[in-house]
Amino acid sequence: MIPVQGVENQTIAVLGLGRSGKATAAALAAGGANVIAWDDGQDTREQAEADGLTIVDLTRDDAWQGVTALIASPGIPHLYPKPHPVIAKAYELSIPVDNDIGLFFRSYATTDWDGFDRVPRVIAVTGSNGKSTTTALIHHILKECGRPTQMGGNIGTGVLSLEPAIDGEFVVLELSSYQTDLARALTPDIAVFTNLTPDHMDRHAGLGGYFAAKRRLFAEGGPDRAVVGVDENEGLYLADQLSMGPADDRVIRISSGKKLDRAAWSVFARKGFLAEYRKGRQAGSIDLRQITGLPGAHNHQNACAAYAACRAVGIAPREIEAAFASFSGLPHRSQTIAEIDGVRYVNDSKATNVDSAAKALQAFDKIHWIAGGLGKEGGITALTPYLERVTKAYLIGHSARDFALEVGQTPHEVVDTMEAAVARAHAQAKPGDTVLLAPAAASFDQYPNFEKRGEHFTALVEALKP
């Protein structure tokens, strides 16, 4: 746990008592604060009270006597579509509102660091797509290269549940727009922006608000180095805003598909090869095509971002390449489960919408595609350009018959269940083929979440092994 600094003997209110809220309350208490808490859910409140938290109804005016700050959980709206009533009350009373990310950045450095040989550093990753894989990949590279490291934020451990820093440690954080938008302190040493596509439009009142939330990670704290994906206009703008000119190597531009050789420092991937350029000359290259944990152009962009971040902290290209080779990918995200009789089995259960399924389909050839579940508005007609890669589709779940009408001339079967889909794909796939679970649909018709769906697929594949 990282005790929060500067809160001793203060009364701090915590709104939202999920994982991050409970961890925040504990870290505040460890820092000497008097913590009061509230959650809209009665069951959650009762459990928190049983765990020893002081529950106070923050919707009441008299609850705010002596409160010096409100710490809100990330999922609670603070501006759009409208502020949560408790946050609105804090605004009315001029009480500062923050979140656990802000508390982390103001509390991570301590006087213990005076005795360290190497100052700990924070690498923070944001963006629309790929930030979880990029975060995990950076953490993996650092660990494989013998650097002490922890990973947290929007992936794995909550930031205030991380351990206090040790000499020379790197903390790698995935930060969502919900987290960066409200944090009052954002001071990473290295900040990474992967890309931007429309998401969370209601929460941020449109694409501009969404980008502004991401941009805060770079604008508020002024990282020593910024890694910026420039495949969209927003990334080009951000890189330009942060750079003092073509010779400024504090910004490392990255791309999947574009050659970048004019900037002071860039990393890009084309046709399966990663290249690093510094001052117009190639400084490193990696063949990504045979790295099973990073399939497809979207993962090649993640590889560029992770490579750039690790180069920025002094990791050598050959060390990064060796770590790439041992990266197995995140569960349920283009995760290779097994190769059986020359057939590759890939779990991308996280592909719950058309955009993510399209990326998965572009990553492989000769695909036996398992798709379906609880379909979303618009169906899967947008996947038509990628169906030429599909040898056969096996359709499951609630929307199987709707999907069958939308795959056109692509060979397909309506098999309804995961068991039947895996069995049929296994029987028909040939050496060199890929059996890919990329549902393009939610899981809630047959599974409680996409993780359970992916775990079921994985178990069925494991059972096929000789």
Coordinates of N, CA and C in Angstrom, one line a residue, residues 4-13 27-36 65-69 106:
V4 N -1.3 7.8 1.6 CA -1.4 9.1 1.0 C -0.8 10.2 1.9
Q5 N 0.0 11.1 1.3 CA 0.7 12.1 2.0 C -0.1 13.4 2.1
G6 N 0.1 14.1 3.2 CA -0.5 15.4 3.3 C -1.9 15.4 3.8
V7 N -2.4 14.3 4.4 CA -3.8 14.3 4.8 C -4.0 14.0 6.3
E8 N -2.9 14.1 7.0 CA -2.9 13.7 8.4 C -3.9 14.6 9.2
N9 N -4.8 14.0 9.9 CA -5.8 14.6 10.8 C -6.9 15.4 10.0
Q10 N -6.9 15.2 8.6 CA -8.0 15.7 7.8 C -9.2 14.8 7.6
T11 N -10.3 15.3 7.5 CA -11.5 14.5 7.2 C -11.7 14.4 5.7
I12 N -11.5 13.2 5.1 CA -11.6 13.0 3.6 C -12.7 12.1 3.3
A13 N -13.6 12.5 2.4 CA -14.7 11.7 2.0 C -14.4 10.9 0.7
A27 N -5.7 3.6 2.0 CA -4.4 4.4 1.8 C -4.6 5.8 2.5
L28 N -5.7 6.3 2.5 CA -6.0 7.6 3.2 C -5.8 7.4 4.7
A29 N -6.4 6.3 5.2 CA -6.3 6.0 6.6 C -4.9 5.8 7.1
A30 N -4.1 5.1 6.2 CA -2.7 4.8 6.5 C -1.9 6.1 6.5
G31 N -2.4 7.2 5.8 CA -1.7 8.5 5.8 C -2.2 9.3 7.0
G32 N -3.1 8.8 7.8 CA -3.5 9.6 9.0 C -4.8 10.3 8.8
A33 N -5.5 10.1 7.7 CA -6.8 10.8 7.5 C -7.9 10.2 8.3
N34 N -8.9 11.0 8.6 CA -10.2 10.5 9.1 C -11.1 10.3 7.9
V35 N -11.4 9.0 7.6 CA -12.1 8.7 6.3 C -13.6 8.5 6.6
I36 N -14.4 9.1 5.8 CA -15.8 8.8 5.7 C -16.1 8.4 4.3
Q65 N -19.6 18.7 7.2 CA -18.9 19.5 8.2 C -17.4 19.0 8.4
G66 N -16.5 19.9 8.1 CA -15.1 19.6 8.3 C -14.4 18.8 7.2
V67 N -15.2 18.4 6.2 CA -14.6 17.6 5.1 C -13.7 18.6 4.2
T68 N -12.4 18.1 3.9 CA -11.5 18.9 3.2 C -11.3 18.5 1.8
A69 N -11.7 17.3 1.4 CA -11.6 16.8 0.0 C -12.6 15.6 -0.2
R106 N 0.8 12.3 -6.0 CA 1.3 13.3 -5.0 C 1.9 12.5 -3.8

